[in-house]
Coordinates of N, CA and C in Angstrom, one line a residue:
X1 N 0.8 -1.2 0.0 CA 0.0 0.0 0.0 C 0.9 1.2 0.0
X2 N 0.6 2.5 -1.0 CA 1.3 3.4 -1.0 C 1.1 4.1 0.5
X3 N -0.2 4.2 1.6 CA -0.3 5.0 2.1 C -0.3 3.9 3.5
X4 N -0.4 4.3 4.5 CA -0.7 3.6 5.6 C -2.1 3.8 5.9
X5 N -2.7 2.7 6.1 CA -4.3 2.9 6.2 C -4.5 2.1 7.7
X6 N -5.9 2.1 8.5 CA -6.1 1.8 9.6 C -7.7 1.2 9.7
X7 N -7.2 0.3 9.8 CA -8.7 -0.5 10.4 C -8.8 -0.8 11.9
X8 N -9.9 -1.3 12.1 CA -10.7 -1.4 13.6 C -11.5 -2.6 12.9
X9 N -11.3 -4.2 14.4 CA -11.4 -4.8 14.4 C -12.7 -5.1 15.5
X10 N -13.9 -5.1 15.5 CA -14.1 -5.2 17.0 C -14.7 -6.9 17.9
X11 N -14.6 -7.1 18.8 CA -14.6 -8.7 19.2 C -13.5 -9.1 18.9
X12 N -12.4 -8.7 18.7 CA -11.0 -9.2 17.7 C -10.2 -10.0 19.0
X13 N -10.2 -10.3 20.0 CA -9.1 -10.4 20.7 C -9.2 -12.4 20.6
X14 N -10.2 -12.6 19.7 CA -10.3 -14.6 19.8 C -11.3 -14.7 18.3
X15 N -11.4 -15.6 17.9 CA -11.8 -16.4 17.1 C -11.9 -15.7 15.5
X16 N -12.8 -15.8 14.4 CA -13.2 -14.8 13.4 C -12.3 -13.7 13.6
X17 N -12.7 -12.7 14.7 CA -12.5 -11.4 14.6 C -10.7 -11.4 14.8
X18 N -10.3 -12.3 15.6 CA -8.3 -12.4 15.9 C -8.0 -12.7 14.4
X19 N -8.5 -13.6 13.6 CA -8.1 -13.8 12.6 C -8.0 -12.6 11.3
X20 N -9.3 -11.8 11.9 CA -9.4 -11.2 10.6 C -8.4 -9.7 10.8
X21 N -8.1 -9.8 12.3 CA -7.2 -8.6 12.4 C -6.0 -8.9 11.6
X22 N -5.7 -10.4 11.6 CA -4.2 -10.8 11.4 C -4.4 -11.0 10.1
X23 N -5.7 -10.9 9.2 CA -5.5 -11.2 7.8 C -5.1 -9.6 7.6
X24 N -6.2 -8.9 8.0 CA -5.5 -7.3 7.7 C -4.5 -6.9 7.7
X25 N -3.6 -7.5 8.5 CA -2.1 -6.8 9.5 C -1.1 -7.5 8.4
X26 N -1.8 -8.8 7.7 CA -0.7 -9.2 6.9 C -1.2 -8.7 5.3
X27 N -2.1 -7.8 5.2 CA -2.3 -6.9 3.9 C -1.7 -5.2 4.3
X28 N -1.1 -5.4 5.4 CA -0.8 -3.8 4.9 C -1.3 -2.8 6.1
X29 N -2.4 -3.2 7.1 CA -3.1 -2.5 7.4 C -2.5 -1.9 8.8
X30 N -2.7 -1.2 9.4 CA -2.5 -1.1 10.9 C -3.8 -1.3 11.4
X31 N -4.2 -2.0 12.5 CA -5.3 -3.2 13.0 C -5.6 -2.6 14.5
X32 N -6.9 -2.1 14.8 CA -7.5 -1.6 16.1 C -7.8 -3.0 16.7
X33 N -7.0 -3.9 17.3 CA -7.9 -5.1 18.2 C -8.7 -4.5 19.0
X34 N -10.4 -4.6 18.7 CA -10.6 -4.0 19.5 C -11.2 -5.1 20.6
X35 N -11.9 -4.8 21.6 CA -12.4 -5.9 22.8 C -12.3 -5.2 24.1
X36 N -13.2 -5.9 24.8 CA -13.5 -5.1 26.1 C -13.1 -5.3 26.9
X37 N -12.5 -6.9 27.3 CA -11.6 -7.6 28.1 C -9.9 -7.1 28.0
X38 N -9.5 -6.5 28.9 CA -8.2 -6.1 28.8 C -7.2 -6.8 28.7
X39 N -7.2 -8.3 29.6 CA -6.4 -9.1 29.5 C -6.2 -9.8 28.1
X40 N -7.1 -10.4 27.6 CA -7.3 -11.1 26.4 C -7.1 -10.3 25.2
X41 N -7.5 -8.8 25.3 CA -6.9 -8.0 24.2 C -5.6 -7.4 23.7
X42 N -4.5 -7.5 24.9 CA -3.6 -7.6 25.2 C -2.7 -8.6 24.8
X43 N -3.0 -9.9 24.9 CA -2.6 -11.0 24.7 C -2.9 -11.3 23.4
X44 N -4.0 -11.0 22.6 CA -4.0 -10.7 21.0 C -3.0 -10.0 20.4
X45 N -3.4 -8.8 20.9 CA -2.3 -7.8 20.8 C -0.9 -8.7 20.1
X46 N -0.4 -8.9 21.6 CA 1.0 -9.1 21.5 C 1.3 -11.0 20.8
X47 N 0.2 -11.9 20.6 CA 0.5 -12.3 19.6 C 0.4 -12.0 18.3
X48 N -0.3 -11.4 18.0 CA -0.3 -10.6 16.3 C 1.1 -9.6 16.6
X49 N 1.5 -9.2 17.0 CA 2.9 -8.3 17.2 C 4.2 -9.2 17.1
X50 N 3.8 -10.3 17.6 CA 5.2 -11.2 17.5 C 5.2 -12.0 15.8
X51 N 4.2 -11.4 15.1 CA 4.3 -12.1 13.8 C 4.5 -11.1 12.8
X52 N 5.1 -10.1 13.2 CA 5.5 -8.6 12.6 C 4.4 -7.8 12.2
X53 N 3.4 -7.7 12.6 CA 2.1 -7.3 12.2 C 1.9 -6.0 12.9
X54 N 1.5 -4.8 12.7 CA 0.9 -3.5 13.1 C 0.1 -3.8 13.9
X55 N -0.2 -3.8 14.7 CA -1.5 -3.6 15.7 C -1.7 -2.7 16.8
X56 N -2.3 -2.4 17.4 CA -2.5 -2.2 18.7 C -3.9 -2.3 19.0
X57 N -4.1 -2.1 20.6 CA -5.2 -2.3 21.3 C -6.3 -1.0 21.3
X58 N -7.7 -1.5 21.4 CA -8.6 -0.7 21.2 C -9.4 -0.9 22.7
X59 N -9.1 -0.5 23.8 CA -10.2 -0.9 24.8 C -11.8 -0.5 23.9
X60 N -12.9 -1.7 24.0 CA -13.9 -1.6 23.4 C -15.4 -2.2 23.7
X61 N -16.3 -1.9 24.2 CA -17.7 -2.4 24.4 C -18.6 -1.9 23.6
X62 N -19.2 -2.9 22.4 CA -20.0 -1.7 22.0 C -20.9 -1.4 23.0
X63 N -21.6 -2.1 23.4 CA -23.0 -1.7 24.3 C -22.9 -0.1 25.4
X64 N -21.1 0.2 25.2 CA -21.4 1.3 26.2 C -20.8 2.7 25.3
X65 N -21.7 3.5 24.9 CA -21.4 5.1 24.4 C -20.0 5.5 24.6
X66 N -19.6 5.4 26.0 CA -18.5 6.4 26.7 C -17.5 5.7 26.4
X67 N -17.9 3.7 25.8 CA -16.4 3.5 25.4 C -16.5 3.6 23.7
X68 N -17.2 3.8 23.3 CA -17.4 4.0 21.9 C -16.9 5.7 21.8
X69 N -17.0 6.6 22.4 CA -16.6 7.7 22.5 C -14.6 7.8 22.4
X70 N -14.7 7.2 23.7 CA -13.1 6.7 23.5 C -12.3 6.1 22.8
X71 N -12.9 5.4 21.7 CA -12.2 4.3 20.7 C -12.0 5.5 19.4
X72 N -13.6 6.7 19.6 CA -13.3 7.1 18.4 C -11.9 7.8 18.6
X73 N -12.4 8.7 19.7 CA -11.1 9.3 20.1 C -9.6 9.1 20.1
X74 N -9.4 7.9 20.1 CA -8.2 7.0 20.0 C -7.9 6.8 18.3
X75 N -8.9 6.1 17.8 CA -8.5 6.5 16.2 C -8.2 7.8 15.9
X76 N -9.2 8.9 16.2 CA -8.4 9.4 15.4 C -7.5 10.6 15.5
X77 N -6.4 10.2 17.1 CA -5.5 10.4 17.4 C -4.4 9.9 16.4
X78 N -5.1 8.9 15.7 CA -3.6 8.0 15.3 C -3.8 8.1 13.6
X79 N -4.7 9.0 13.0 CA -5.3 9.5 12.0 C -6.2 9.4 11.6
X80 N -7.2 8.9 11.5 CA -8.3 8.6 11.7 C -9.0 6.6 11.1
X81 N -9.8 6.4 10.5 CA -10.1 4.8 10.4 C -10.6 4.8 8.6
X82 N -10.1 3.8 8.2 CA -10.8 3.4 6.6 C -11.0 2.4 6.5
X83 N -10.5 1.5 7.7 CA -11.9 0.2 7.5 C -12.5 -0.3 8.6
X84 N -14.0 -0.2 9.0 CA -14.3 -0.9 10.2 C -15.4 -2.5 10.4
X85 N -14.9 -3.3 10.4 CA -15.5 -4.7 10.7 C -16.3 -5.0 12.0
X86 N -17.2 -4.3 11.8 CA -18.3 -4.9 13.2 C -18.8 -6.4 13.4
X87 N -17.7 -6.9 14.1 CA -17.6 -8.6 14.3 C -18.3 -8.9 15.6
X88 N -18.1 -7.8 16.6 CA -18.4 -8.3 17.6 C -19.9 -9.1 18.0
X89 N -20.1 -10.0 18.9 CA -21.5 -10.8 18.8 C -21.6 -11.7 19.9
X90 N -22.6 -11.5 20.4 CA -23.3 -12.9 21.4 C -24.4 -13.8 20.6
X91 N -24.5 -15.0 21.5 CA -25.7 -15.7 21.4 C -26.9 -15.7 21.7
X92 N -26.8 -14.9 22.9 CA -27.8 -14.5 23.8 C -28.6 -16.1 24.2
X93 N -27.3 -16.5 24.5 CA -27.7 -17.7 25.6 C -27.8 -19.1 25.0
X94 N -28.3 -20.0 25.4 CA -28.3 -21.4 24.8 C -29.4 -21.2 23.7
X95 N -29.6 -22.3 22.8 CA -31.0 -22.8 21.5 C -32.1 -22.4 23.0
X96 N -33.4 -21.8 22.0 CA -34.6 -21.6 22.3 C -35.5 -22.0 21.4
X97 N -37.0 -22.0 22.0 CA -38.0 -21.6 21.2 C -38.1 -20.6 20.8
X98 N -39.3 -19.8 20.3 CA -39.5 -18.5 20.2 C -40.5 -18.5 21.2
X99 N -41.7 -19.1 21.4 CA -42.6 -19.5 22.7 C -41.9 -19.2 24.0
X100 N -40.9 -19.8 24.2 CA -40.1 -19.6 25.6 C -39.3 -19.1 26.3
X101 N -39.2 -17.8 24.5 CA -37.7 -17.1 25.0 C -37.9 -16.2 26.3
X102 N -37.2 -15.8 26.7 CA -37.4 -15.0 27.9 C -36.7 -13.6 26.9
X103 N -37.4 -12.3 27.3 CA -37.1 -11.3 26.5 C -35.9 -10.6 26.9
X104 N -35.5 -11.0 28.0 CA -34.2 -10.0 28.4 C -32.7 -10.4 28.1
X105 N -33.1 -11.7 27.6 CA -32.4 -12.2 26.7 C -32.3 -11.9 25.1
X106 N -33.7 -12.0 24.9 CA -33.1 -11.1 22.9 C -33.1 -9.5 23.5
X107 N -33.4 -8.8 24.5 CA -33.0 -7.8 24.5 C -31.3 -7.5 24.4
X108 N -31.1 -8.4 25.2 CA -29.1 -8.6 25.5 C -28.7 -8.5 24.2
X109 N -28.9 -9.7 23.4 CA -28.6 -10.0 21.8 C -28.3 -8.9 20.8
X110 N -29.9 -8.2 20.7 CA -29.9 -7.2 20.2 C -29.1 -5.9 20.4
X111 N -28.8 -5.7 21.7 CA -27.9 -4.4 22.1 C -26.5 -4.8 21.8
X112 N -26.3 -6.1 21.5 CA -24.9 -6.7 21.0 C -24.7 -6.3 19.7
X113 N -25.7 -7.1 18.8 CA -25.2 -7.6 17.5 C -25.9 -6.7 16.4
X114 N -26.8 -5.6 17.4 CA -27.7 -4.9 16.0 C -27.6 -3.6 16.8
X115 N -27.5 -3.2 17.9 CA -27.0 -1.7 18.4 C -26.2 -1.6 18.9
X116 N -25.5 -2.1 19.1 CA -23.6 -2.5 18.8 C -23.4 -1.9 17.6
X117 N -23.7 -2.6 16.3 CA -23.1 -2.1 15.5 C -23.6 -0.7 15.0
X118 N -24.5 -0.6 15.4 CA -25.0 0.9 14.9 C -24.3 1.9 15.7
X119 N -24.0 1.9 17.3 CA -23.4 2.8 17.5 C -22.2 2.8 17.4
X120 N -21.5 1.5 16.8 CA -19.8 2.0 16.5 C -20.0 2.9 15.1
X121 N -20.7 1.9 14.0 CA -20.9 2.4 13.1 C -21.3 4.0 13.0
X122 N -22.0 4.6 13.4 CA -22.6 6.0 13.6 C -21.5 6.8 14.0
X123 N -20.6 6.5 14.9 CA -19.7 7.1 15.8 C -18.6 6.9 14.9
X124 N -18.1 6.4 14.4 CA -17.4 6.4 13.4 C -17.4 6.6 11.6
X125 N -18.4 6.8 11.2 CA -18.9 7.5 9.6 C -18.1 8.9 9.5
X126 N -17.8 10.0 10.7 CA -17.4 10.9 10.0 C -15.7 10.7 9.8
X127 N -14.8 9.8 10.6 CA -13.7 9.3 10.1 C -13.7 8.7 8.7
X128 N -14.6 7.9 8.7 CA -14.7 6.7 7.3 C -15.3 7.5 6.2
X129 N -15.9 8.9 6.1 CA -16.3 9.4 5.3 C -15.3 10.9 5.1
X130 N -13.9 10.6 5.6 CA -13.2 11.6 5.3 C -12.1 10.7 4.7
X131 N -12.0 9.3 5.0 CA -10.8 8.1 4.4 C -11.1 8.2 2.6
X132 N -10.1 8.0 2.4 CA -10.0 7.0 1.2 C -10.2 5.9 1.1
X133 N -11.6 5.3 -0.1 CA -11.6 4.0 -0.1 C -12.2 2.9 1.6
X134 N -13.5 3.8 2.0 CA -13.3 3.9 3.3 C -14.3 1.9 3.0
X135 N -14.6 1.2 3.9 CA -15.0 -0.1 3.9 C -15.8 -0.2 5.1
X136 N -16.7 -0.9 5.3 CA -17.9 -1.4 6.4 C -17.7 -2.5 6.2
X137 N -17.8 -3.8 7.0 CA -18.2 -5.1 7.0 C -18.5 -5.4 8.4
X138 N -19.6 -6.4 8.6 CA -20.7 -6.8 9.5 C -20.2 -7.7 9.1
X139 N -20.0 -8.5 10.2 CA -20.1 -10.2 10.0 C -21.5 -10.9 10.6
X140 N -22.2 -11.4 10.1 CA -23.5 -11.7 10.0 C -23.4 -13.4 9.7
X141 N -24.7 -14.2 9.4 CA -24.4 -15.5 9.6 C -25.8 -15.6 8.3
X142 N -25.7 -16.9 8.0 CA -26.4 -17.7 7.1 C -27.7 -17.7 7.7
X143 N -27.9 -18.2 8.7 CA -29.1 -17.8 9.7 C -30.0 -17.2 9.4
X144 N -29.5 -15.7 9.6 CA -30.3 -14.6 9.1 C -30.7 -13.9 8.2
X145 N -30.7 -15.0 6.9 CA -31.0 -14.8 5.8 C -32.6 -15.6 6.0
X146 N -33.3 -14.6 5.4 CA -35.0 -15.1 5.3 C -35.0 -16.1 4.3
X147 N -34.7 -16.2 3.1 CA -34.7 -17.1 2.1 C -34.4 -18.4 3.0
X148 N -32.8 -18.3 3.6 CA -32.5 -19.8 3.8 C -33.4 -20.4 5.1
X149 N -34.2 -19.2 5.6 CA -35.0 -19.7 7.1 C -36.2 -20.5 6.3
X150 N -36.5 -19.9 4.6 CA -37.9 -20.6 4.1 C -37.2 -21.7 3.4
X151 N -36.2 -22.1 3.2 CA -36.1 -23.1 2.5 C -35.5 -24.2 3.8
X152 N -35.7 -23.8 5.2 CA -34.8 -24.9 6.1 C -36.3 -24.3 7.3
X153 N -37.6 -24.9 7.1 CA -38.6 -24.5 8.3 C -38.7 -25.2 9.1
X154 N -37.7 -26.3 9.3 CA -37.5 -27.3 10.5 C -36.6 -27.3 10.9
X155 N -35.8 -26.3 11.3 CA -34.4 -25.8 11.6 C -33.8 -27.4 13.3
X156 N -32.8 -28.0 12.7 CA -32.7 -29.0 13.9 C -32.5 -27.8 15.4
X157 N -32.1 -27.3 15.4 CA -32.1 -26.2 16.4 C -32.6 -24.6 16.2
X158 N -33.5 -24.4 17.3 CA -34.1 -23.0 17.4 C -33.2 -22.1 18.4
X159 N -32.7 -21.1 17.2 CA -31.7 -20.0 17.9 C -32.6 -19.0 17.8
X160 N -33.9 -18.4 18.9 CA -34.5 -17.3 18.8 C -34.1 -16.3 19.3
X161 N -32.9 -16.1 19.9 CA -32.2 -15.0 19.9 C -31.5 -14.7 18.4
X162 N -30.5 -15.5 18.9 CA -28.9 -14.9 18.2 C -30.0 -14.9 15.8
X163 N -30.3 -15.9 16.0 CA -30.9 -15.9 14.5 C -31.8 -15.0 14.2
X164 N -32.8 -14.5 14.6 CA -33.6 -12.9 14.8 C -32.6 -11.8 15.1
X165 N -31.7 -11.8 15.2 CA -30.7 -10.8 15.6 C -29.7 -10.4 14.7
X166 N -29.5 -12.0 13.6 CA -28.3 -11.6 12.3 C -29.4 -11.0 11.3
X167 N -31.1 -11.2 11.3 CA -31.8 -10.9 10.4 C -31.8 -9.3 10.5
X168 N -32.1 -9.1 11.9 CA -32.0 -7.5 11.9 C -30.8 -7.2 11.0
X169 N -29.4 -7.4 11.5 CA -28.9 -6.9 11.6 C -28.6 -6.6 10.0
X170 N -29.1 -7.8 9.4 CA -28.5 -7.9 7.7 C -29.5 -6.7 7.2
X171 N -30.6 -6.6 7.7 CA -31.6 -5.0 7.2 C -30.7 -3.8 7.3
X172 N -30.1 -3.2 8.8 CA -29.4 -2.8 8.8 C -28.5 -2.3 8.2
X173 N -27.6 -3.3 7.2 CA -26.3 -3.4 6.5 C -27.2 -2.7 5.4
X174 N -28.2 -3.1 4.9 CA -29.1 -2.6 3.5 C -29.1 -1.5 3.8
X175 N -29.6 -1.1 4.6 CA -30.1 0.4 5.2 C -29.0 1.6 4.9
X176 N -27.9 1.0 5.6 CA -26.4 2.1 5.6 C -25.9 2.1 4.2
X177 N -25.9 0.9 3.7 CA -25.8 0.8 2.0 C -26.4 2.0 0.9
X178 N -27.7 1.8 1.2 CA -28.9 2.5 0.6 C -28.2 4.1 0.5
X179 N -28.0 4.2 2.3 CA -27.7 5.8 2.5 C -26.3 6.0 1.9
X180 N -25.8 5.2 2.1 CA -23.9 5.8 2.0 C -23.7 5.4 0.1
X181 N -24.6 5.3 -0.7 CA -24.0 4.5 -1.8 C -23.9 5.9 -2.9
X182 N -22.6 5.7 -2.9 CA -22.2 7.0 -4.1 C -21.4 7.7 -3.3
X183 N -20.6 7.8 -1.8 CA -20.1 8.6 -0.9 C -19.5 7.7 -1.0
X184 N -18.7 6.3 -2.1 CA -17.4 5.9 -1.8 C -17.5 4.9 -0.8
X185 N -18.2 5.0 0.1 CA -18.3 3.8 1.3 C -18.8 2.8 1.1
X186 N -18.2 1.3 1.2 CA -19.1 0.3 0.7 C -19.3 -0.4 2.2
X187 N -20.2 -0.8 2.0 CA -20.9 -1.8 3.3 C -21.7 -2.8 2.6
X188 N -21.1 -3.9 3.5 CA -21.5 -5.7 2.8 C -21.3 -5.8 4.7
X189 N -22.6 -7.2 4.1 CA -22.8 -8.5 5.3 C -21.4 -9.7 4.9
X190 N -21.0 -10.1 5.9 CA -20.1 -11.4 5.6 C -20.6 -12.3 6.5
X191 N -20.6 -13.8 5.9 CA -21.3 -15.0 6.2 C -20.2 -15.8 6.7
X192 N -19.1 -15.9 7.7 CA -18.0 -17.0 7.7 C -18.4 -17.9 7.3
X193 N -19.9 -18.8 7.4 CA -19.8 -20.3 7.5 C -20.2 -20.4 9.0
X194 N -20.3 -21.7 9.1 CA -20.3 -22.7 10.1 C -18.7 -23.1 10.8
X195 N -18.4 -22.1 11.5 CA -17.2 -21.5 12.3 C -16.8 -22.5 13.6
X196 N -15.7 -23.0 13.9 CA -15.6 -23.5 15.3 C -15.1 -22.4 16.0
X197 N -15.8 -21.9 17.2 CA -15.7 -21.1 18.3 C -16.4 -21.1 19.2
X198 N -16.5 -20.2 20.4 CA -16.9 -20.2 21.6 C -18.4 -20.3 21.5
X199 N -18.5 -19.3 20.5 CA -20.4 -19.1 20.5 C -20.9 -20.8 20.0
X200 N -20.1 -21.5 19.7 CA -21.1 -22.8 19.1 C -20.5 -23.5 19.8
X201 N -19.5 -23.6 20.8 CA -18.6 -24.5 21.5 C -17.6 -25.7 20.7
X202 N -17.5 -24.4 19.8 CA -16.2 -25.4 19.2 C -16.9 -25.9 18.0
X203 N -18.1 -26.3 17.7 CA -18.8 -27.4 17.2 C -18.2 -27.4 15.3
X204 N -18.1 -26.0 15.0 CA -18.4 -25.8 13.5 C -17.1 -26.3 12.6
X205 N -17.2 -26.6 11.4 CA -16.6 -27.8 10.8 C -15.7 -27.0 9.8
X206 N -15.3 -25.4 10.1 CA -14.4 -24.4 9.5 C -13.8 -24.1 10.6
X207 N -12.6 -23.3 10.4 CA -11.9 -23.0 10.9 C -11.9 -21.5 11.1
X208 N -11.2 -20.7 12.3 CA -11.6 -19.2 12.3 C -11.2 -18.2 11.0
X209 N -9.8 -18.9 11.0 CA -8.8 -18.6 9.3 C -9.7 -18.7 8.5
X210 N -10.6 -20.1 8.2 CA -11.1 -19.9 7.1 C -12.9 -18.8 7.1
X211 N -13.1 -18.9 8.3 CA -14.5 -18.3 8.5 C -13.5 -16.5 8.1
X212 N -12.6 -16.3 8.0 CA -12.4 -14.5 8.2 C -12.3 -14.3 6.7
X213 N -11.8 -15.2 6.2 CA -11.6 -14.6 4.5 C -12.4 -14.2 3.8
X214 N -13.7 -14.4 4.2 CA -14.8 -13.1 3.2 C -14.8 -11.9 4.1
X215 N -14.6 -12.2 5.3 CA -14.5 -10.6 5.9 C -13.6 -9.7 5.3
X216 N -11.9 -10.2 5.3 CA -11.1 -9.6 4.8 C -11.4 -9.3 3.4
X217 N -11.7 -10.3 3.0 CA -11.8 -9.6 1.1 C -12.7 -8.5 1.1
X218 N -14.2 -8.6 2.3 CA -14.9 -7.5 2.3 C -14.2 -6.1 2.3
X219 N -13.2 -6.2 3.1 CA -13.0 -5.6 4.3 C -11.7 -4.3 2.5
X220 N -11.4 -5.4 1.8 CA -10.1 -4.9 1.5 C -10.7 -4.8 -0.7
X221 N -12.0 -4.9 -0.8 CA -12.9 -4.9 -2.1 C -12.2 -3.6 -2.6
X222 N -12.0 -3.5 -3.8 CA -11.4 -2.1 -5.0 C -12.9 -1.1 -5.1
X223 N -12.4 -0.5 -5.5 CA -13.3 1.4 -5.2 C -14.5 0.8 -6.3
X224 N -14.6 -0.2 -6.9 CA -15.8 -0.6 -8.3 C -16.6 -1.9 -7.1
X225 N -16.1 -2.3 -6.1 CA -16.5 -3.4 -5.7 C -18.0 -3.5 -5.4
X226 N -18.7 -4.3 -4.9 CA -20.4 -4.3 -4.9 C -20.4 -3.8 -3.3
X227 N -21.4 -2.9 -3.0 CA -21.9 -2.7 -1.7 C -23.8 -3.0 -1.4
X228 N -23.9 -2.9 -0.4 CA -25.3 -3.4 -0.3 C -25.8 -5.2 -0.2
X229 N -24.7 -5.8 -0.1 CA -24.3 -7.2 -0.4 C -24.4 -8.1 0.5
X230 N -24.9 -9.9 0.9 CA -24.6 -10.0 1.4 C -23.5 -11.7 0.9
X231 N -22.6 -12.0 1.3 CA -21.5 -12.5 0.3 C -20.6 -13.8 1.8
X232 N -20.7 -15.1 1.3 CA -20.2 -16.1 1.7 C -19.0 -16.5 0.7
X233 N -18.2 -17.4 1.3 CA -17.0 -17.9 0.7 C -17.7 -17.6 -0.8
X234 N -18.3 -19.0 -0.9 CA -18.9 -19.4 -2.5 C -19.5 -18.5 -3.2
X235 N -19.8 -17.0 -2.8 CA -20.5 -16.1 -3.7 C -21.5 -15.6 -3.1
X236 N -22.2 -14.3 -3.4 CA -23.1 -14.0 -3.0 C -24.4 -14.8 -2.5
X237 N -25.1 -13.9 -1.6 CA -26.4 -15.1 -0.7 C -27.6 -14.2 -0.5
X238 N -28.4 -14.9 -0.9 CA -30.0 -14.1 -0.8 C -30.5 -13.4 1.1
X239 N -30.8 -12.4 0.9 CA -31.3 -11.5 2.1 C -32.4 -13.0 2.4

């Protein structure tokens, strides 16, 4: 890269999100790990640093303003941000019904994975809209695509949290698309796959490396690339 550019990773300090910092860090980028746990972001940190990679630490929660205030603050001390990956995400608890959910639980979910990303996102557009080449990516899941919910109506497990939560969230991604398109900013959904990590307990039959590589390609798409999108390994995927 002729210029030094800077992205912001958020959830980054384990799984998907560690990877996709370190795909960044090995394109070029300087990498905000961001995360709210200090120990573990730290410890990201300084493994992505022992592999010669740019990084540094982003103390980060979305769920709370005053640290979303501080992170912008911190970018853009260090010049401001041109690409941000809103990875971070819960499950909001074990498989459910929809009958049984308890609400304070998809409330949790949602302040995670759909006003989370709105207020990093929000809080950060006037950096990303002064960048060159500025990028959005949401990591979002197969789930939350309505097509694949009508073509799979016996789902062997009911995730009525976290699955109602990647649907919002993929509206969302349309939404900022719709507004930002022609200001240069592209924003796409990325689908890892069926990922082994914390949130599934390991279960999923990819790996985090491989679940990050449509983030990154999102993350790093040429100024003609598609926005408004939502895009798995294999190609584009129906809302």
């Amino acid at each position: 890269m002729s210029e030094q550019r800077t992205a912001l990773v958020t959830g980054a300090n384990k799984g998907i999100g560690y990877e996709v910092a370190a795909g960044l860090g090995r394109r070029g980028f300087s990498v905000g790990v961001g995360a709210r746990d200090a120990a573990r972001r730290e410890e990201a940190v300084g493994k992505l640093r022992a592999e010669g990679l740019d990084v540094f630490g982003v103390p980060l929660d979305v769920t709370s303003g005053d640290s979303v205030r501080d992170a912008v603050e911190l970018l853009a001390a260090r010049g401001g941000l041109h690409v941000l990956v809103n990875n971070a995400g819960i499950t909001g608890g074990p498989p459910a019904l929809p009958s049984e959910l308890e609400v304070d639980r998809l409330r949790s979910a949602v302040e995670t994975n759909v006003l989370g990303v709105v207020r990093v996102t929000n809080a950060f557009l006037p950096q990303l809209r002064a960048a060159a080449s500025p990028r959005i990516v949401c990591t979002s899941s197969r789930l939350g695509s309505f097509a694949y919910q009508a073509e799979n109506p016996d789902p062997p497990v009911f995730w009525a949290t976290y699955t109602p939560t990647k649907a919002f969230l993929n509206a969302v991604v349309v939404q900022y698309a719709q507004e930002l398109r022609g200001t240069g900013i592209l924003v796409n959904a990325a689908c890892p796959g069926y990922t082994a990590t914390d949130l599934n307990d390991f279960a999923g039959h990819r790996t985090p490396a491989q679940g990050a590589e449509v983030v990154v390609r999102l993350a790093t798409l040429p100024d003609d690339g598609p926005t408004g999108g939502f895009f798995a390994e294999e190609g584009e995927l129906p809302w």
